[in-house]
Coordinates of C-alpha atoms in Angstrom, one line a residue:
M8 CA -24.5 2.5 -14.9
D9 CA -22.8 -1.0 -15.7
K10 CA -22.1 -2.8 -12.2
L11 CA -18.9 -2.5 -10.4
I12 CA -15.9 -5.0 -11.9
I13 CA -14.0 -5.4 -9.1
T14 CA -9.8 -6.8 -10.1
N15 CA -8.1 -7.7 -7.4
C16 CA -4.4 -7.5 -8.0
A17 CA -3.3 -9.8 -6.1
A18 CA 0.8 -9.9 -6.2
D19 CA 3.5 -8.6 -4.5
T20 CA 4.1 -5.0 -4.7
S21 CA 7.8 -4.0 -6.5
M22 CA 7.4 -0.7 -5.3
H23 CA 7.5 -0.7 -1.5
P24 CA 11.2 -2.7 -0.1
E25 CA 9.6 -2.5 3.1
V26 CA 6.6 -4.7 2.2
P27 CA 7.1 -8.4 2.6
A28 CA 7.1 -10.9 0.0
R29 CA 4.2 -13.4 0.3
F30 CA 2.7 -14.7 -3.3
A31 CA 5.3 -16.5 -4.2
K32 CA 4.0 -19.7 -2.9
S33 CA 0.7 -20.8 -4.9
D34 CA -1.2 -22.2 -1.8
A35 CA -0.3 -18.1 0.1
L36 CA -1.6 -16.1 -2.9
A37 CA -4.7 -18.6 -3.4
A38 CA -5.5 -18.5 0.8
S39 CA -5.6 -14.5 0.0
V40 CA -7.6 -14.3 -3.5
E41 CA -10.0 -16.3 -2.0
P42 CA -11.7 -14.1 1.0
A43 CA -10.8 -11.1 -1.9
W44 CA -13.2 -12.9 -4.1
R45 CA -15.7 -13.5 -1.2
A46 CA -15.5 -9.4 -0.8
G47 CA -16.6 -8.7 -4.2
A48 CA -13.7 -9.3 -6.9
A49 CA -14.8 -10.9 -10.3
I50 CA -10.9 -11.0 -11.6
V51 CA -7.7 -11.3 -10.0
H52 CA -4.2 -10.2 -11.6
I53 CA -1.6 -12.9 -11.0
H54 CA 2.0 -13.1 -11.3
A55 CA 4.9 -15.3 -11.7
P56 CA 8.3 -15.5 -13.1
P57 CA 8.1 -15.1 -16.9
T58 CA 9.5 -18.4 -17.3
D59 CA 8.8 -20.4 -14.0
Y60 CA 5.4 -21.9 -16.0
G61 CA 5.3 -24.4 -13.3
A62 CA 4.3 -21.3 -10.7
W63 CA 1.9 -20.7 -13.6
E64 CA 0.3 -23.7 -13.4
S65 CA 0.2 -24.2 -9.7
H66 CA -1.0 -20.5 -8.9
T67 CA -3.9 -21.0 -11.7
K68 CA -4.6 -24.2 -10.3
A69 CA -4.3 -22.9 -6.5
I70 CA -6.7 -20.7 -6.9
R71 CA -9.1 -22.3 -9.1
D72 CA -9.5 -25.2 -6.7
R73 CA -10.8 -22.5 -3.9
C74 CA -13.0 -20.1 -6.0
D75 CA -14.1 -19.4 -9.6
I76 CA -13.1 -16.2 -10.0
L77 CA -12.0 -15.0 -13.5
I78 CA -8.0 -14.8 -13.8
Q79 CA -5.9 -12.4 -15.4
Y80 CA -2.2 -13.1 -16.2
G81 CA -0.4 -10.2 -15.8
I82 CA 2.2 -11.3 -18.1
S83 CA 3.2 -8.2 -20.3
T84 CA 6.5 -8.2 -19.5
Q85 CA 6.9 -12.4 -21.2
T86 CA 7.8 -12.5 -24.8
V87 CA 6.0 -14.0 -27.1
E88 CA 7.3 -17.2 -27.2
Q89 CA 6.6 -17.4 -23.2
R90 CA 3.0 -16.5 -23.4
K91 CA 2.4 -19.2 -25.5
A92 CA 3.6 -21.7 -23.0
V93 CA 1.5 -20.7 -20.1
V94 CA -1.5 -19.6 -22.6
K95 CA -1.9 -23.5 -22.0
N96 CA -3.2 -23.1 -18.3
R97 CA -6.8 -21.1 -20.4
P98 CA -6.5 -18.1 -18.4
E99 CA -9.5 -15.7 -18.9
T100 CA -7.7 -12.8 -19.9
M101 CA -3.8 -11.5 -20.2
S102 CA -2.5 -8.5 -20.1
V103 CA -0.8 -6.7 -23.2
A104 CA 1.8 -3.7 -22.6
L105 CA 0.7 -1.3 -25.8
G106 CA 3.9 1.3 -25.2
A107 CA 7.2 0.3 -23.7
H108 CA 7.6 -0.5 -20.5
N109 CA 9.6 2.0 -18.7
L110 CA 9.7 1.4 -14.8
A111 CA 11.6 2.2 -11.7
F112 CA 11.0 -0.6 -9.8
T113 CA 12.6 -1.4 -6.3
G114 CA 16.4 -2.7 -7.0
R115 CA 15.9 -2.8 -10.6
D116 CA 15.1 -0.5 -13.9
L117 CA 12.5 -2.3 -16.2
M118 CA 12.7 -0.9 -19.7
M119 CA 11.0 -3.0 -22.5
L120 CA 10.0 -2.1 -26.1
H121 CA 6.2 -3.7 -27.3
P122 CA 6.8 -2.7 -31.2
R123 CA 3.4 -3.2 -33.2
T124 CA 4.5 -6.1 -35.1
E125 CA 4.5 -7.7 -31.5
L126 CA 1.1 -6.6 -30.4
A127 CA -0.3 -7.6 -33.8
E128 CA 1.1 -11.5 -32.7
L129 CA -0.4 -11.2 -29.2
M130 CA -3.6 -10.7 -30.8
R131 CA -3.2 -13.7 -32.8
V132 CA -2.3 -16.0 -29.4
C133 CA -5.2 -14.1 -27.5
R134 CA -8.1 -14.7 -30.6
D135 CA -6.5 -18.8 -31.0
N136 CA -6.8 -19.6 -27.4
G137 CA -9.8 -17.6 -26.4
V138 CA -8.4 -15.5 -23.9
K139 CA -9.5 -11.7 -23.7
P140 CA -6.7 -9.2 -23.8
E141 CA -6.4 -6.7 -20.8
F142 CA -4.4 -3.5 -22.4
E143 CA -1.9 -1.7 -19.9
V144 CA -2.8 2.3 -20.9
F145 CA 0.2 4.5 -18.6
S146 CA -0.7 7.8 -21.9
L147 CA -2.8 8.6 -24.4
G148 CA -0.2 7.7 -26.5
D149 CA -0.8 4.1 -25.6
I150 CA -4.7 4.9 -26.5
W151 CA -3.3 5.3 -30.1
L152 CA -1.8 1.7 -30.9
L153 CA -5.0 0.0 -29.1
Q154 CA -7.1 2.0 -32.0
D155 CA -4.0 1.2 -34.2
L156 CA -5.2 -2.6 -33.6
I157 CA -9.0 -2.0 -33.9
S158 CA -8.3 -0.3 -36.9
K159 CA -6.6 -3.3 -38.3
D160 CA -9.3 -5.8 -37.0
L161 CA -7.1 -7.3 -34.3
V162 CA -9.2 -6.9 -31.1
S163 CA -12.8 -6.7 -30.7
E164 CA -15.6 -5.2 -28.4
P165 CA -15.6 -5.1 -25.6
Y166 CA -12.1 -3.4 -24.9
L167 CA -10.5 -3.8 -21.4
M168 CA -8.1 -1.6 -20.1
T169 CA -6.6 -0.4 -17.8
P170 CA -5.5 3.1 -16.9
F171 CA -2.5 3.6 -15.0
F172 CA -2.0 6.4 -12.4
G173 CA 1.1 7.3 -10.2
R174 CA 3.4 4.3 -11.1
P175 CA 7.5 5.4 -10.8
G176 CA 9.4 5.2 -13.9
G177 CA 9.1 6.9 -17.5
T178 CA 5.7 5.7 -18.2
W179 CA 4.6 8.1 -14.7
S180 CA 1.7 10.2 -14.9
P181 CA 0.2 12.0 -11.8
A182 CA -2.4 10.6 -9.9
T183 CA -4.3 13.4 -10.1
M184 CA -7.9 14.4 -11.2
N185 CA -7.1 16.7 -14.3
E186 CA -5.1 13.4 -15.7
F187 CA -7.5 10.9 -15.0
I188 CA -10.4 13.1 -16.3
N189 CA -8.6 13.8 -19.1
R190 CA -7.2 10.3 -20.0
I191 CA -10.7 8.7 -19.7
A192 CA -12.2 11.1 -21.6
G193 CA -9.5 9.3 -24.7
L194 CA -10.6 5.7 -24.5
P195 CA -12.8 4.3 -27.5
K196 CA -16.1 3.8 -27.2
N197 CA -17.3 0.4 -25.7
S198 CA -14.3 -0.1 -23.4
F199 CA -14.0 -0.9 -20.1
Y200 CA -11.7 0.2 -17.8
A201 CA -9.9 -1.0 -14.4
T202 CA -8.2 2.1 -12.4
S203 CA -4.7 1.4 -11.1
V204 CA -3.3 3.6 -9.1
T205 CA 0.1 4.0 -6.9
G206 CA 0.4 6.8 -4.3
P207 CA -1.5 8.3 -1.4
S208 CA -4.3 9.2 -3.9
H209 CA -5.2 6.0 -4.9
L210 CA -8.4 5.9 -2.8
L211 CA -9.7 9.4 -4.8
L212 CA -9.0 8.3 -8.4
E213 CA -10.4 4.8 -7.4
S214 CA -13.9 6.8 -5.9
M215 CA -14.0 8.5 -9.0
A216 CA -13.6 5.7 -11.5
V217 CA -16.8 4.6 -9.1
M218 CA -18.4 7.6 -9.2
S219 CA -18.2 7.8 -13.1
G220 CA -18.9 4.2 -14.3
G221 CA -15.6 3.2 -14.9
H222 CA -14.4 0.2 -12.6
V223 CA -11.4 -0.3 -10.5
R224 CA -8.2 -2.9 -9.7
V225 CA -6.7 -2.7 -6.3
G226 CA -4.7 -5.3 -4.4
T227 CA -1.6 -5.8 -2.7
E228 CA 0.9 -5.1 -6.2
D229 CA -0.5 -1.6 -7.1
E230 CA -0.7 0.4 -3.7
P231 CA -0.3 -2.1 -0.6
Y232 CA -1.0 0.5 1.7
L233 CA -4.9 1.4 3.0
R234 CA -3.7 4.6 3.8
P235 CA -0.1 6.1 5.1
G236 CA 0.8 3.5 7.4
V237 CA -1.2 1.1 7.1
L238 CA -0.7 -2.2 4.8
G239 CA -4.0 -4.0 4.2
D240 CA -4.2 -7.8 2.4
N241 CA -6.2 -7.8 -0.5
V242 CA -10.2 -8.7 0.9
D243 CA -9.4 -5.3 2.7
H244 CA -9.1 -3.6 -0.5
V245 CA -11.4 -4.9 -1.9
A246 CA -13.9 -4.8 0.6
R247 CA -13.1 -1.2 0.8
I248 CA -14.0 -0.1 -2.7
A249 CA -16.9 -2.6 -2.4
R250 CA -18.1 -0.1 0.5
I251 CA -17.8 2.4 -1.6
A252 CA -19.6 1.7 -4.5
K253 CA -22.3 0.5 -1.9
E254 CA -22.0 3.9 -0.6
F255 CA -23.0 5.6 -4.0
G256 CA -25.5 2.9 -4.6
R257 CA -23.5 1.2 -7.4
E258 CA -23.7 -2.3 -6.9
V259 CA -20.8 -4.8 -7.8
A260 CA -20.9 -7.3 -10.5
T261 CA -20.5 -10.7 -9.9
V262 CA -17.9 -12.7 -11.4
E263 CA -20.9 -14.4 -14.0
E264 CA -22.6 -10.5 -14.4
A265 CA -18.4 -9.6 -15.5
R266 CA -18.3 -12.6 -17.6
T267 CA -21.8 -11.2 -19.4
M268 CA -20.5 -7.8 -19.7
L269 CA -16.5 -8.7 -21.0
K270 CA -18.2 -11.1 -23.5
I271 CA -15.7 -14.1 -21.7
P272 CA -17.7 -17.1 -22.1
R273 CA -17.5 -20.2 -20.2
R274 CA -14.8 -22.8 -21.5

């Protein structure tokens, strides 16, 4: 079984209005990411406002000044042109929503379409800039769209993706064992998936991913509560899943090991 790649989604949550926002400032974000990296995170998933290009650059620099973690831009709501403006910061990976966004966030509903022509153009942006796409998978239909890109030779193995469970809105899926098993069974060969769960069953499905050879995405964006009523910082979420992996006899991948596994060259 491969070593476990832990992705730390170190961003403010859009689903818990009672949880204060903390990561608009680059220094605060980097100060949370560094201990999570030391606890075992190989990838950090970060956000900034889509057109605040200075914030994307500042976040990236602040994190790289403190640690050697792989940076993943959570920019699946950006236009192609907006991504071209931020990709100059040379993140190792960036998010690509395969299907439509249909999410019920605090204070707003997010609804965006991502046609296949857009997906094809994003694959070219990734290829031309040496960035690995990370595909958001909310349903089996999203896997069909990934297979479409594969059939057109627009994406290279291994395929990196994040299956989501429990996110509120029209792309919701139940955060249950049956849904996990069904979704993961449909993934293409040579896939690395980082399970992301929102809701009180998150630790159950994350543990299933650890046991079954998958990978995990944990942190303050997806599910900020360690358990009901108890908030955790990013290091708390990463350290806990690393401890669980150790109990199951599965080693946690270093940044360099994750680079090798995902075929992300150092630039």
